[in-house]
CSV table of C-alpha atoms in Angstrom, one decimal:
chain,number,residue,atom,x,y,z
K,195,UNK,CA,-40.0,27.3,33.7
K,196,UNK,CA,-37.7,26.3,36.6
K,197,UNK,CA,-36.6,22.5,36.9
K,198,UNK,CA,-34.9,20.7,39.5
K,199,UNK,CA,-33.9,17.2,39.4
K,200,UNK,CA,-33.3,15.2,41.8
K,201,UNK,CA,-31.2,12.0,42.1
K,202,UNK,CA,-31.0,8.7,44.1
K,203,UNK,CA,-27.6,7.3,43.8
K,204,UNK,CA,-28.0,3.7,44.5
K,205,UNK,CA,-30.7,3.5,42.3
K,206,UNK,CA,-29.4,5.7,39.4
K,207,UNK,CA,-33.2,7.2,39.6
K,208,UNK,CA,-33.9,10.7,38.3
K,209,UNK,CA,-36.8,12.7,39.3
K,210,UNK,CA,-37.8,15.6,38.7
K,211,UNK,CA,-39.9,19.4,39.8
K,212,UNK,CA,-41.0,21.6,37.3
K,213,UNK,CA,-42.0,24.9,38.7
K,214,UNK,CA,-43.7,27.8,36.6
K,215,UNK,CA,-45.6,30.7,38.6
K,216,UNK,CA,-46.3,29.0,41.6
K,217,UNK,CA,-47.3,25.5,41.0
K,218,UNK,CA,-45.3,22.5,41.1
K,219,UNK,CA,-45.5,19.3,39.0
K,220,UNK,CA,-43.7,16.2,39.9
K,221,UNK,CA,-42.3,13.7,37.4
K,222,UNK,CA,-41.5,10.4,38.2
K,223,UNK,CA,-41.0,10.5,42.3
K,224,UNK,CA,-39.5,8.7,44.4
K,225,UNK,CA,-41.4,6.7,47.2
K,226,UNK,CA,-39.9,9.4,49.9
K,227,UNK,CA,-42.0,12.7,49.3
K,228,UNK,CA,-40.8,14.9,52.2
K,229,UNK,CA,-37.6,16.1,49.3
K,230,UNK,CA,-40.3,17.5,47.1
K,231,UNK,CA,-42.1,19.0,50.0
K,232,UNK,CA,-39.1,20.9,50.9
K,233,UNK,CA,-38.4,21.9,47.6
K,234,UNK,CA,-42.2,23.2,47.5
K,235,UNK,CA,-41.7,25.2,50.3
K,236,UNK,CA,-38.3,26.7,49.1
K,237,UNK,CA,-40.1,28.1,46.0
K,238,UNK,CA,-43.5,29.0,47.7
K,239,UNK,CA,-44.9,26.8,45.0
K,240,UNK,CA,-48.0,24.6,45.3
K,241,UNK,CA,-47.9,21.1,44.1
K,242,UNK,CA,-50.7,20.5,41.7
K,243,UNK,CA,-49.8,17.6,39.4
K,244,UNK,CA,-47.6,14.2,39.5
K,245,UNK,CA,-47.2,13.0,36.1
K,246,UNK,CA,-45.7,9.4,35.9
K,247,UNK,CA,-44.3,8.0,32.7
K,248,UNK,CA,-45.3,4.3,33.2
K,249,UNK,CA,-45.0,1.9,36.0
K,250,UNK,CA,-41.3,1.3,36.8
K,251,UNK,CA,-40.2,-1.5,37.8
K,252,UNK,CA,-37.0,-0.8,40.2
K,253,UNK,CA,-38.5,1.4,42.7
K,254,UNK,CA,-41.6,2.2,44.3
K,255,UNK,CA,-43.2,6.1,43.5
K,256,UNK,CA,-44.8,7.7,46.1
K,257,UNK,CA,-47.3,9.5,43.6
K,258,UNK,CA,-50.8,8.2,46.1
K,259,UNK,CA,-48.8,9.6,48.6
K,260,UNK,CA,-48.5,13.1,47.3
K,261,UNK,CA,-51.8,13.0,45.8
K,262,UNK,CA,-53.3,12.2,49.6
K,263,UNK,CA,-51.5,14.9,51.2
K,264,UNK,CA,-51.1,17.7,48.9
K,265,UNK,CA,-54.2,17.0,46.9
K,266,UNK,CA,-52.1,16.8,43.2
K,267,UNK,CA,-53.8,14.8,40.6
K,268,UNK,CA,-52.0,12.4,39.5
K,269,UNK,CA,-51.7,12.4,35.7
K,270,UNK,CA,-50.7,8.7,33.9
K,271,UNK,CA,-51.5,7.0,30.7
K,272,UNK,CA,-55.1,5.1,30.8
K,273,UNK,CA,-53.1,1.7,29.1
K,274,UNK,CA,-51.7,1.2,32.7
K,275,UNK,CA,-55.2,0.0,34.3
K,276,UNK,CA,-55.1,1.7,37.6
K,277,UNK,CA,-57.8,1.5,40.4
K,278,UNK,CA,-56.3,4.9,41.8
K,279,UNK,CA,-57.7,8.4,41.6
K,280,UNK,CA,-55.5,10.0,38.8
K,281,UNK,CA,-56.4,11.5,35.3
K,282,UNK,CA,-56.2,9.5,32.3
K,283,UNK,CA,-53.4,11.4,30.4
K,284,UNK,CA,-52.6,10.2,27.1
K,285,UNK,CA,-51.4,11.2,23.6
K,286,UNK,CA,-53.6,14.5,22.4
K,287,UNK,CA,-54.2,15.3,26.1
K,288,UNK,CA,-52.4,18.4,28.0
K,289,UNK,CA,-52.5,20.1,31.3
K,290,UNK,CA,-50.7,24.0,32.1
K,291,UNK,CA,-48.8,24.6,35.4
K,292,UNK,CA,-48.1,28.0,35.5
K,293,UNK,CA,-46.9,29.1,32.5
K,294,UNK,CA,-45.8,26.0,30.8
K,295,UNK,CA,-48.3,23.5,28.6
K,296,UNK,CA,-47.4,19.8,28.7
K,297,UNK,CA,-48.1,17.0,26.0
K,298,UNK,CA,-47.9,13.6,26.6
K,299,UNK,CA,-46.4,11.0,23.8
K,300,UNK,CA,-46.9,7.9,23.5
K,301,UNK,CA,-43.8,6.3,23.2
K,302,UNK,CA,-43.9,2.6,23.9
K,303,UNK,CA,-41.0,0.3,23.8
K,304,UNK,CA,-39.5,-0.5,27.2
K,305,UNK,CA,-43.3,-0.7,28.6
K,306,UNK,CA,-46.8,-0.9,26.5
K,307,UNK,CA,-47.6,2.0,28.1
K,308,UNK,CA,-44.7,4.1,28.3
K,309,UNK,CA,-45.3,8.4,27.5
K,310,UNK,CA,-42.8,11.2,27.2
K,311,UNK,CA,-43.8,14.5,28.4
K,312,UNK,CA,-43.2,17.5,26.2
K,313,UNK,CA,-43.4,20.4,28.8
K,314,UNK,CA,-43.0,24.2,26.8
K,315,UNK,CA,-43.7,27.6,27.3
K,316,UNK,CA,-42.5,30.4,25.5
K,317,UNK,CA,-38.8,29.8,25.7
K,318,UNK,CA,-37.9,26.5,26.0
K,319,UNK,CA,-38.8,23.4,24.9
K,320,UNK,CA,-38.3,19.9,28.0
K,321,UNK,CA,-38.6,16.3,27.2
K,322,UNK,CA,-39.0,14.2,30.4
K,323,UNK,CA,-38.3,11.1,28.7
K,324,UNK,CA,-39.1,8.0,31.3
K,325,UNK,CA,-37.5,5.0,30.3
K,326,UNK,CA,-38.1,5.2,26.7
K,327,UNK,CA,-35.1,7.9,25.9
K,328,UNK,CA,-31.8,7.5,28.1
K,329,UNK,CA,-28.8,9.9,27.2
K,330,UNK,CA,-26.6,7.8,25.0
K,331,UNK,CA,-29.0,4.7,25.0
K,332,UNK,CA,-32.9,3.7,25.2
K,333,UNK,CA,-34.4,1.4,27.5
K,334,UNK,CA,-34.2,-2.2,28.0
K,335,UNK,CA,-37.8,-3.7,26.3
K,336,UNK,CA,-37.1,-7.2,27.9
K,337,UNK,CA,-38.9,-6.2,31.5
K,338,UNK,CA,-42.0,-6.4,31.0
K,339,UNK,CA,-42.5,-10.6,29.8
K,340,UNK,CA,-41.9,-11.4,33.7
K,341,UNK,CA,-42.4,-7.6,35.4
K,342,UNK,CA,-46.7,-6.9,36.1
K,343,UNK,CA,-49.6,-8.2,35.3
K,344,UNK,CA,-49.5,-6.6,31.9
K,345,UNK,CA,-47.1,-8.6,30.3
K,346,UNK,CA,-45.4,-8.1,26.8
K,347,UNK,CA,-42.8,-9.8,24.5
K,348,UNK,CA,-39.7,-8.1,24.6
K,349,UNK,CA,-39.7,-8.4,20.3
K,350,UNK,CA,-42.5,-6.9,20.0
K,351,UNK,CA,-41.8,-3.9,22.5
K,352,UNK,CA,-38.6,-3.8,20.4
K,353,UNK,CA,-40.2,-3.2,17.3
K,354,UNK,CA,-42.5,-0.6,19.4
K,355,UNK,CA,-39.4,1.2,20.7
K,356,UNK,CA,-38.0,1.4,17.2
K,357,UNK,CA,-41.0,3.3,16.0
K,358,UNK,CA,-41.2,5.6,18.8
K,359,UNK,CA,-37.4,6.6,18.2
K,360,UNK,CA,-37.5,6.8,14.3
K,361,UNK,CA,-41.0,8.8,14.6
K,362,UNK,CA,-42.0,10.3,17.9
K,363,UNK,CA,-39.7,13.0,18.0
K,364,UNK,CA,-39.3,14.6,14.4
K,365,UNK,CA,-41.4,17.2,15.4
K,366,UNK,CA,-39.2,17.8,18.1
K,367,UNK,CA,-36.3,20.7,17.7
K,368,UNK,CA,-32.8,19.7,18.6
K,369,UNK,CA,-32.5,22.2,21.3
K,370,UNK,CA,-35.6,20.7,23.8
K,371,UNK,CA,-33.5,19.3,27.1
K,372,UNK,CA,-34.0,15.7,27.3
K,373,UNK,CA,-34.2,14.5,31.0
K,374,UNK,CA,-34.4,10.6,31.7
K,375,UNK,CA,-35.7,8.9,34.8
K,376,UNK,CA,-32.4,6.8,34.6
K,377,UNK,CA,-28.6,7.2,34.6
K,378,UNK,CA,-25.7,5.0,34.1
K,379,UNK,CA,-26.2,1.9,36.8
K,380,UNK,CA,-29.5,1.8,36.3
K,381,UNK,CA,-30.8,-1.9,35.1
K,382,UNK,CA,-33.4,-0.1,33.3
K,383,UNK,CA,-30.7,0.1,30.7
K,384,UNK,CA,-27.4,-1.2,29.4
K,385,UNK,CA,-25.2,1.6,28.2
K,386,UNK,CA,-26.4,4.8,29.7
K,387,UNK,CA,-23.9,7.9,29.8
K,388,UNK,CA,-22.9,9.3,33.0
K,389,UNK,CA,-24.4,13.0,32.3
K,390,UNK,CA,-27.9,13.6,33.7
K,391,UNK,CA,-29.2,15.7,30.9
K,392,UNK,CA,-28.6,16.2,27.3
K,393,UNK,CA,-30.4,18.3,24.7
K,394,UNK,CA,-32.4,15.8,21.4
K,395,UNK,CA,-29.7,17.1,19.0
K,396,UNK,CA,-26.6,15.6,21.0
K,397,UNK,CA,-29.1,12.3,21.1
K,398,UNK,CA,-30.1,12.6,17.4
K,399,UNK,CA,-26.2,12.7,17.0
K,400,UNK,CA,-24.6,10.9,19.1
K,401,UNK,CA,-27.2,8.1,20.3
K,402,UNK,CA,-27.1,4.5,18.2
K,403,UNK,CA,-30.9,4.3,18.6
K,404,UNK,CA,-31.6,7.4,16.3
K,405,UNK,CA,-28.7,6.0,13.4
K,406,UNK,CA,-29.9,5.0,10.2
K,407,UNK,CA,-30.8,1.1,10.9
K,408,UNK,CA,-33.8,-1.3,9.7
K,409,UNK,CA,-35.7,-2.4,12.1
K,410,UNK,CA,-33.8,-6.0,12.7
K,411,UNK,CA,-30.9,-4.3,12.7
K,412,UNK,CA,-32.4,-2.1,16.1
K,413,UNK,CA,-34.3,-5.0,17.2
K,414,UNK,CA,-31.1,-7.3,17.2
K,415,UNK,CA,-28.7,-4.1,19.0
K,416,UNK,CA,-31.2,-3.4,21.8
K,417,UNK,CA,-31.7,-7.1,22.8
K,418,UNK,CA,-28.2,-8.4,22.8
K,419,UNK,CA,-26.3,-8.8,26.3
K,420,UNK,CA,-29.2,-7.0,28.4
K,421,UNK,CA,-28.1,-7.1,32.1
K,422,UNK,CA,-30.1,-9.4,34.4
K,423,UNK,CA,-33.5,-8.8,36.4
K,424,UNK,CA,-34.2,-8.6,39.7
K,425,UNK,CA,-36.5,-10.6,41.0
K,426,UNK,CA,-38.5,-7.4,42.7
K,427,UNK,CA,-39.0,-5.9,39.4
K,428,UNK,CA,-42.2,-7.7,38.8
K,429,UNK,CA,-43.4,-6.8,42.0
K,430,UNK,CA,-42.7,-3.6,41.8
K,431,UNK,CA,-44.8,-2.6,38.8
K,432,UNK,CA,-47.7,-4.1,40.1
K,433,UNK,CA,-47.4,-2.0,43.6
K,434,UNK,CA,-46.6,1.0,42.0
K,435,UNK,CA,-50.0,0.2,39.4
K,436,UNK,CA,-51.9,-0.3,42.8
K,437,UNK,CA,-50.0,2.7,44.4
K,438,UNK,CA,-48.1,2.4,47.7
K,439,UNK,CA,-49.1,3.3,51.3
K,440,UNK,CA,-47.5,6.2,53.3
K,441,UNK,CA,-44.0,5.8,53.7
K,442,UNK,CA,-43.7,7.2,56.8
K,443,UNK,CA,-46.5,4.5,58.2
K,444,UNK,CA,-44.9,1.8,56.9
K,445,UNK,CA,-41.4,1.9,57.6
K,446,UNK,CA,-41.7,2.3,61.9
K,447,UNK,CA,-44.1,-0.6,61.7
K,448,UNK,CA,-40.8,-2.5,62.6
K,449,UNK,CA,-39.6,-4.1,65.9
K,450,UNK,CA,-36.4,-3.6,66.6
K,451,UNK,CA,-34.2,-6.5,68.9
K,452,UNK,CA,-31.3,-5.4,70.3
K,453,UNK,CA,-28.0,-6.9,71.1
K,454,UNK,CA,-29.3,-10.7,70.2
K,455,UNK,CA,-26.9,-13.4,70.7
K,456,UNK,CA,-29.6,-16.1,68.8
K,457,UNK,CA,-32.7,-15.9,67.2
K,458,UNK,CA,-35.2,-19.3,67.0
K,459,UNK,CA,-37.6,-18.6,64.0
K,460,UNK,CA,-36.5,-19.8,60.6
K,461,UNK,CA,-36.8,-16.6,59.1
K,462,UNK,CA,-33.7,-15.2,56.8
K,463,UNK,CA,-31.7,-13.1,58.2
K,464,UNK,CA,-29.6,-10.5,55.9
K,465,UNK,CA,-26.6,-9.0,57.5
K,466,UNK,CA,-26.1,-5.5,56.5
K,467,UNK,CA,-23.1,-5.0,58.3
K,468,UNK,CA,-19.2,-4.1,56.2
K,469,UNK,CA,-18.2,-7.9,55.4
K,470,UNK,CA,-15.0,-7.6,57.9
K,471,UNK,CA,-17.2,-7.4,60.7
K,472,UNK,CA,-19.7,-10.0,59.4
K,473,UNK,CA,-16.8,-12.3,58.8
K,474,UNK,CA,-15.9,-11.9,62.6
K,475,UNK,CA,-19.0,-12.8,64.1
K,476,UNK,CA,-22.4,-13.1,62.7
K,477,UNK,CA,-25.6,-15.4,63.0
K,478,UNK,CA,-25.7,-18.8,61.6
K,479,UNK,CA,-27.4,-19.0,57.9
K,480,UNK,CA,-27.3,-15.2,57.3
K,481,UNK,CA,-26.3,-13.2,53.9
K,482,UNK,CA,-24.3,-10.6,54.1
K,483,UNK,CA,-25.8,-8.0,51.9
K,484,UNK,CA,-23.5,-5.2,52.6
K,485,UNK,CA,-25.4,-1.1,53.2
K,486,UNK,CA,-22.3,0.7,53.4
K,487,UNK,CA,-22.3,3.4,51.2
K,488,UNK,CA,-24.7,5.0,48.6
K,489,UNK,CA,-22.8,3.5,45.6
K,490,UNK,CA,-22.8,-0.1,47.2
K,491,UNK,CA,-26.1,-1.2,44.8
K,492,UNK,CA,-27.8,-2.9,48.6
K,493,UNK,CA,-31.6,-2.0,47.1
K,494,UNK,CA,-31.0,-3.7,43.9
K,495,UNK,CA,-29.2,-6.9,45.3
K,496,UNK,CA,-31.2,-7.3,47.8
K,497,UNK,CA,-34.1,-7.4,45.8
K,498,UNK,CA,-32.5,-9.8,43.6
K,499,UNK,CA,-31.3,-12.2,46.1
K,500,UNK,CA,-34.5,-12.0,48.5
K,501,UNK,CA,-37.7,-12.8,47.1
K,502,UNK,CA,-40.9,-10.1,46.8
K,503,UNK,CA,-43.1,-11.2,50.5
K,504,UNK,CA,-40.1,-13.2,51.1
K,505,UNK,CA,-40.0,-13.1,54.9
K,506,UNK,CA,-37.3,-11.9,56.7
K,507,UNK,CA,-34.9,-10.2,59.5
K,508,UNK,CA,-32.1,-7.5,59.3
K,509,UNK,CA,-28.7,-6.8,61.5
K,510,UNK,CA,-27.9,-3.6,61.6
K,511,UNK,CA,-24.3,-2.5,63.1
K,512,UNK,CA,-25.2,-0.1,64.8
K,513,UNK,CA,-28.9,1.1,66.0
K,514,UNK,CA,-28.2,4.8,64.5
K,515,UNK,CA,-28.3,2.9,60.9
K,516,UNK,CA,-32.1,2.3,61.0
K,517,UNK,CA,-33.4,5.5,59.5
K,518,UNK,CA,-31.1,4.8,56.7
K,519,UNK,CA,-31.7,1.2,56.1
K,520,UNK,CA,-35.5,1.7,56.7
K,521,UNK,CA,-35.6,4.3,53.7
K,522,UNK,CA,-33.7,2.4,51.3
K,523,UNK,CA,-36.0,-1.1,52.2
K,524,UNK,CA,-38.9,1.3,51.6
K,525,UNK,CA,-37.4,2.6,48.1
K,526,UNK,CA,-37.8,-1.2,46.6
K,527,UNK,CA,-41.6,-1.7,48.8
K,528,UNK,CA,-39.7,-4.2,51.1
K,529,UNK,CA,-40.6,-3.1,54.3
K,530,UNK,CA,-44.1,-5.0,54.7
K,531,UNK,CA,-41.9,-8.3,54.5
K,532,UNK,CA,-39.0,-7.2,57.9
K,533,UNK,CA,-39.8,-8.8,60.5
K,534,UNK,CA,-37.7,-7.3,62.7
K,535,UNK,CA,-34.4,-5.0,63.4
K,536,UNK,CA,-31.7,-6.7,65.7
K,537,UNK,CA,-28.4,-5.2,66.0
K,538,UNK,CA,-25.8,-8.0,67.5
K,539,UNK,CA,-24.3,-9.1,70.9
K,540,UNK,CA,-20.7,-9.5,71.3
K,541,UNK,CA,-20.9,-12.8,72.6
K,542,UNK,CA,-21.8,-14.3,68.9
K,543,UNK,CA,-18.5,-16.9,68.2
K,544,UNK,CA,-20.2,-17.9,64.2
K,545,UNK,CA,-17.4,-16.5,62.1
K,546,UNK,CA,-16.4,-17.1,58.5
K,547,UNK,CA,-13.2,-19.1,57.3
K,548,UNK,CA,-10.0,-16.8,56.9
K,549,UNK,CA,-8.3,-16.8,53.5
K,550,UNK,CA,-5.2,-17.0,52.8
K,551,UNK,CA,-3.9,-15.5,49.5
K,552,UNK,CA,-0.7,-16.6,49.0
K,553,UNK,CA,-1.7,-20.3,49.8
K,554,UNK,CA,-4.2,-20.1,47.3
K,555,UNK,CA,-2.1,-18.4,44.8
K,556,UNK,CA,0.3,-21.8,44.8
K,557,UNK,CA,-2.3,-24.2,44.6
K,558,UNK,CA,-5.4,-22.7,43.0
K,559,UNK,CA,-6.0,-26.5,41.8
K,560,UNK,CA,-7.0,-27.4,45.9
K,561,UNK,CA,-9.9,-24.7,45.2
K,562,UNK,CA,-13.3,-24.9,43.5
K,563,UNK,CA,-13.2,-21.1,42.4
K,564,UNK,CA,-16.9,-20.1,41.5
K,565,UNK,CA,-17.4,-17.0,39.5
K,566,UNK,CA,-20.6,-14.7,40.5
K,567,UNK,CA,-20.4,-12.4,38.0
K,568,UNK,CA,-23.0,-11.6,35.3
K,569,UNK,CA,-22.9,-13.6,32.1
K,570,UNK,CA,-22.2,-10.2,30.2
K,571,UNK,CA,-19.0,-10.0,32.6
K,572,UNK,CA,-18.5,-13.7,32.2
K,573,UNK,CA,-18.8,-13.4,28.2
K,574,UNK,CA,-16.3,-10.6,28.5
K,575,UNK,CA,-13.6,-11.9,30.1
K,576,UNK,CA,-13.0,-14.7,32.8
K,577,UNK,CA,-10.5,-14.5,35.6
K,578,UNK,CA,-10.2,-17.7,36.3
K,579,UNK,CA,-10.4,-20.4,33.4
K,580,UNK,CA,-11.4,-23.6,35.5
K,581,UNK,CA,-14.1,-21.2,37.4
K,582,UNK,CA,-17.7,-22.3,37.8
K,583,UNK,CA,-20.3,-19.9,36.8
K,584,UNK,CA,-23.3,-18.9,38.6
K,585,UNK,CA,-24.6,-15.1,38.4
K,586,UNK,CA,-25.0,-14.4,42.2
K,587,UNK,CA,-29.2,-13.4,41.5
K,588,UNK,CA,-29.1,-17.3,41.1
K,589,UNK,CA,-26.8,-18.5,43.8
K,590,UNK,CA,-29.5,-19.5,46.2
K,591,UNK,CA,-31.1,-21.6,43.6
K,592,UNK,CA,-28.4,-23.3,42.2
K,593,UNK,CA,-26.0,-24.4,45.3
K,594,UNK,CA,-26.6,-27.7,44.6
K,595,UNK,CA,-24.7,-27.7,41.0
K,596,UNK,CA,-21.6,-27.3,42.9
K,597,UNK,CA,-18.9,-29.5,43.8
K,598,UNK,CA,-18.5,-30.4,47.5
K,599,UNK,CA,-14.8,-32.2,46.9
K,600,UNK,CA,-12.6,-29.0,47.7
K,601,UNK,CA,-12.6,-26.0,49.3
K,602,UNK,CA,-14.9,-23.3,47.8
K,603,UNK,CA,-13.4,-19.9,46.7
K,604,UNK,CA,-15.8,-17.0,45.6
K,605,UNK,CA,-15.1,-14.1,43.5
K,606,UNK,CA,-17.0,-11.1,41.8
K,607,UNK,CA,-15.5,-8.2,39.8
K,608,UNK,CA,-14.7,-5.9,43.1
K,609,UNK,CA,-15.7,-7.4,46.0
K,610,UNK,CA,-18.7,-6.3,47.2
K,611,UNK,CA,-21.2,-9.0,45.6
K,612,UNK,CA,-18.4,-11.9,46.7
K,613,UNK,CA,-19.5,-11.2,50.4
K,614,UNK,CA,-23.2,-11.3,49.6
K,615,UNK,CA,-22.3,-15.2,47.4
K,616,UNK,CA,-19.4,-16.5,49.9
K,617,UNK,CA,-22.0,-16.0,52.9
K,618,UNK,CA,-25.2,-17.6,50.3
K,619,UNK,CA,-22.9,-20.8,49.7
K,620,UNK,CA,-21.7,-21.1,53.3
K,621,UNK,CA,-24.9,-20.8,55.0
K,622,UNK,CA,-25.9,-23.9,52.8
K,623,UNK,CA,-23.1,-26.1,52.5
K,624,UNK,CA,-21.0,-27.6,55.6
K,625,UNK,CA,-19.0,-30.4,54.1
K,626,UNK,CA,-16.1,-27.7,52.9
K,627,UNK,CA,-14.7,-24.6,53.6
K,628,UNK,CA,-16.4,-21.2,52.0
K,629,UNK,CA,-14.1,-18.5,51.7
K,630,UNK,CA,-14.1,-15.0,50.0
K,631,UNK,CA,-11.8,-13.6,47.6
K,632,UNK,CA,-13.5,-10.5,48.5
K,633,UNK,CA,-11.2,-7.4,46.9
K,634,UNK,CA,-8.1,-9.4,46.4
K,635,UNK,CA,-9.9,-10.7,43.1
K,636,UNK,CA,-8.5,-7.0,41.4
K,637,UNK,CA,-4.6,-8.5,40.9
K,638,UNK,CA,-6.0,-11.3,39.1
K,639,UNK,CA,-8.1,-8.9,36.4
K,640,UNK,CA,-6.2,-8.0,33.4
């Protein structure tokens, strides 16, 4: 048995290939299938399955994909209700590749429907745990109340998830791998370790989920300062239930506009550009929603500050950036709502107010300073005492609770998420002045 996994950073999304005499399964893919492809043709190996652990919620699979163009059946638990070819594939069930039998468990807790798959041959035991088993944590049962159509209190998946870990693996030995589809970042999960793989001893050990407890006790730990949802989560699960549409296809459906000095629809426009060039110059009414780097978090915040079929444009720095942005749109199923691609003129005079530090540092009183953070940040510590509070995934809703009396001064932990909220606020209020504390907020953390 031969297993590769593969990882998408801004996401914190693990996937995986399992490979055993010449066929190939898939677990948990990503929307993009050309990596697997490659990967296939490295190992001469013919893909024959894609087994999918439930429907997630923070990024789209491209399992129809696969199945379309390779032929792989696709293997997921009959609870989900899809329309799609596939194979039911549940509890007492098995398929071979190769040389290597795999089980499914059923293992609800962070969905109704969520398996684990045991995959084993002679030598070595694999758990490809989903969502259900994280290394150093489980995960979150809170998404599914507002995520799908198939919708579950979070108690109750709770309680689920606390029989699944006190009683789905004893059968298990401590030396199976265990290999999640999330690491840390992920908002599948709260307090996920940074390694990608662990072993069920080291979890049995060193995991809170497996420690003696009652089931309160577990219910009480795994429901307590969960991070926030994204508004795409929802939407998500119920593309990934009716399966997606080629990739490829979908993302070049785009125009592209370039050099634009104005634009007259009333679509929203999201800046992608690095915030110091946004600040300069930039279209009226646009959020900055920085794509800068792979660790920058742009899929998740974008699908939390723009709404699923939510309508709208994209500025681009530079037109060599489209592949790139195009992908990561596609990874969260946002391309069917782009209406188009400009990159900017230079004759675009909009700019954002300057800051100045040290004049804010002798009279911080002359500031309303609101506070973007999460509530768990917010519960943790504040930076600022007098700060209003409102978690940027809300901003656009909630503008009107602020004070229009003073000049407005936005913060976040780091940085990055101020540009996205200074740019929210100032596209919608006019009677003050918006600025950014953007990366100066660090010397004012403890």
């Amino acid at each position: 048995m031969k297993i590769k996994q593969f990882k998408d950073d801004p996401l914190s999304h693990f996937s995986y290939a399992l490979v055993s005499n010449g066929e190939m399964a898939l677990i948990d893919p990503a929307r993009n299938p050309i990596q697997y492809y490659k990967y296939a043709e490295e190992e001469n190996a013919k893909i024959v399955a894609v087994l999918e652990t439930h429907p997630h919620a923070d990024f789209v699979s491209g399992h129809l994909q696969i199945h379309k163009e390779t032929g792989a059946t696709i293997y997921i638990s009959e609870k989900v209700g899809v329309n799609y070819p596939h194979q039911s594939f549940d509890e007492g069930d098995s398929i071979t590749i190769g040389d290597v039998t795999i089980k499914p468990i059923f293992t609800p807790g962070h969905s109704p429907d969520s398996l684990t798959f045991h995959a084993f041959d002679k030598d070595e035991h694999v758990l490809f745990t989903g969502d259900t088993l994280f290394i150093g944590d489980v995960g979150r049962p809170d998404l599914r109340e507002k995520a799908g159509n198939t919708k579950s209190k979070r108690k109750e998946l709770a309680q689920m998830m606390y029989q699944s870990i006190q009683n789905k693996f004893d059968d298990l030995p401590d030396e199976a791998i265990v290999y999640p589809a999330h690491g840390a970042g992920s908002l599948c999960g709260k307090n996920m370790s940074d390694a990608n793989s662990s072993t069920l001893g080291n979890e049995r050990m060193g995991n809170w989920a497996f420690k003696k407890q009652t089931k309160e006790e577990f219910v009480s730990e795994i429901l307590k300062d969960q991070p926030f949802i994204p508004s795409y989560f929802g939407f998500n699960v119920d593309l990934n239930r009716d399966g997606a549409e080629n990739v490829q296809a979908a993302k070049y459906r785009v125009p592209i506009h370039l050099n634009v000095e104005n634009i007259e629809d009333e679509f929203l426009v999201v800046d992608t550009r690095d915030e110091q060039i946004y600040k300069k110059s930039h279209l009226p009414y646009s959020i900055n929603i920085m794509a800068r780097s792979e660790n920058d978090k742009f899929e998740t915040w974008l699908g939390a500050i723009i709404e699923p079929e939510e309508q709208f444009y994209l500025v681009l720095e530079t037109i060599d950036k489209l592949d790139e942005i195009l992908e990561r749109l596609a990874k969260i199923g946002y391309e069917k709502q782009l209406k188009g691609i400009f990159t900017l003129s230079d004759k675009i005079t909009n700019s954002s107010e300057k800051f100045d530090v040290a004049t804010f540092d002798e009279n911080k009183e002359n500031y309303t300073i609101v506070d973007i953070r999460n509530d768990a940040e917010v519960s943790e510590a504040k930076i600022f005492e007098n700060s209003y509070h409102i978690p940027l995934n809300e901003l656009r809703n909630k503008i009107g609770d602020l004070p229009k009396n003073k000049p407005l001064v936005v913060h976040c932990a780091g940085g990055y998420r101020s540009a996205a909220g200074s740019s929210i606020i100032e596209s919608e209020i006019e009677e003050v002045a918006v600025y950014d504390l953007s990366e100066d907020v660090k010397k004012y953390k403890s």
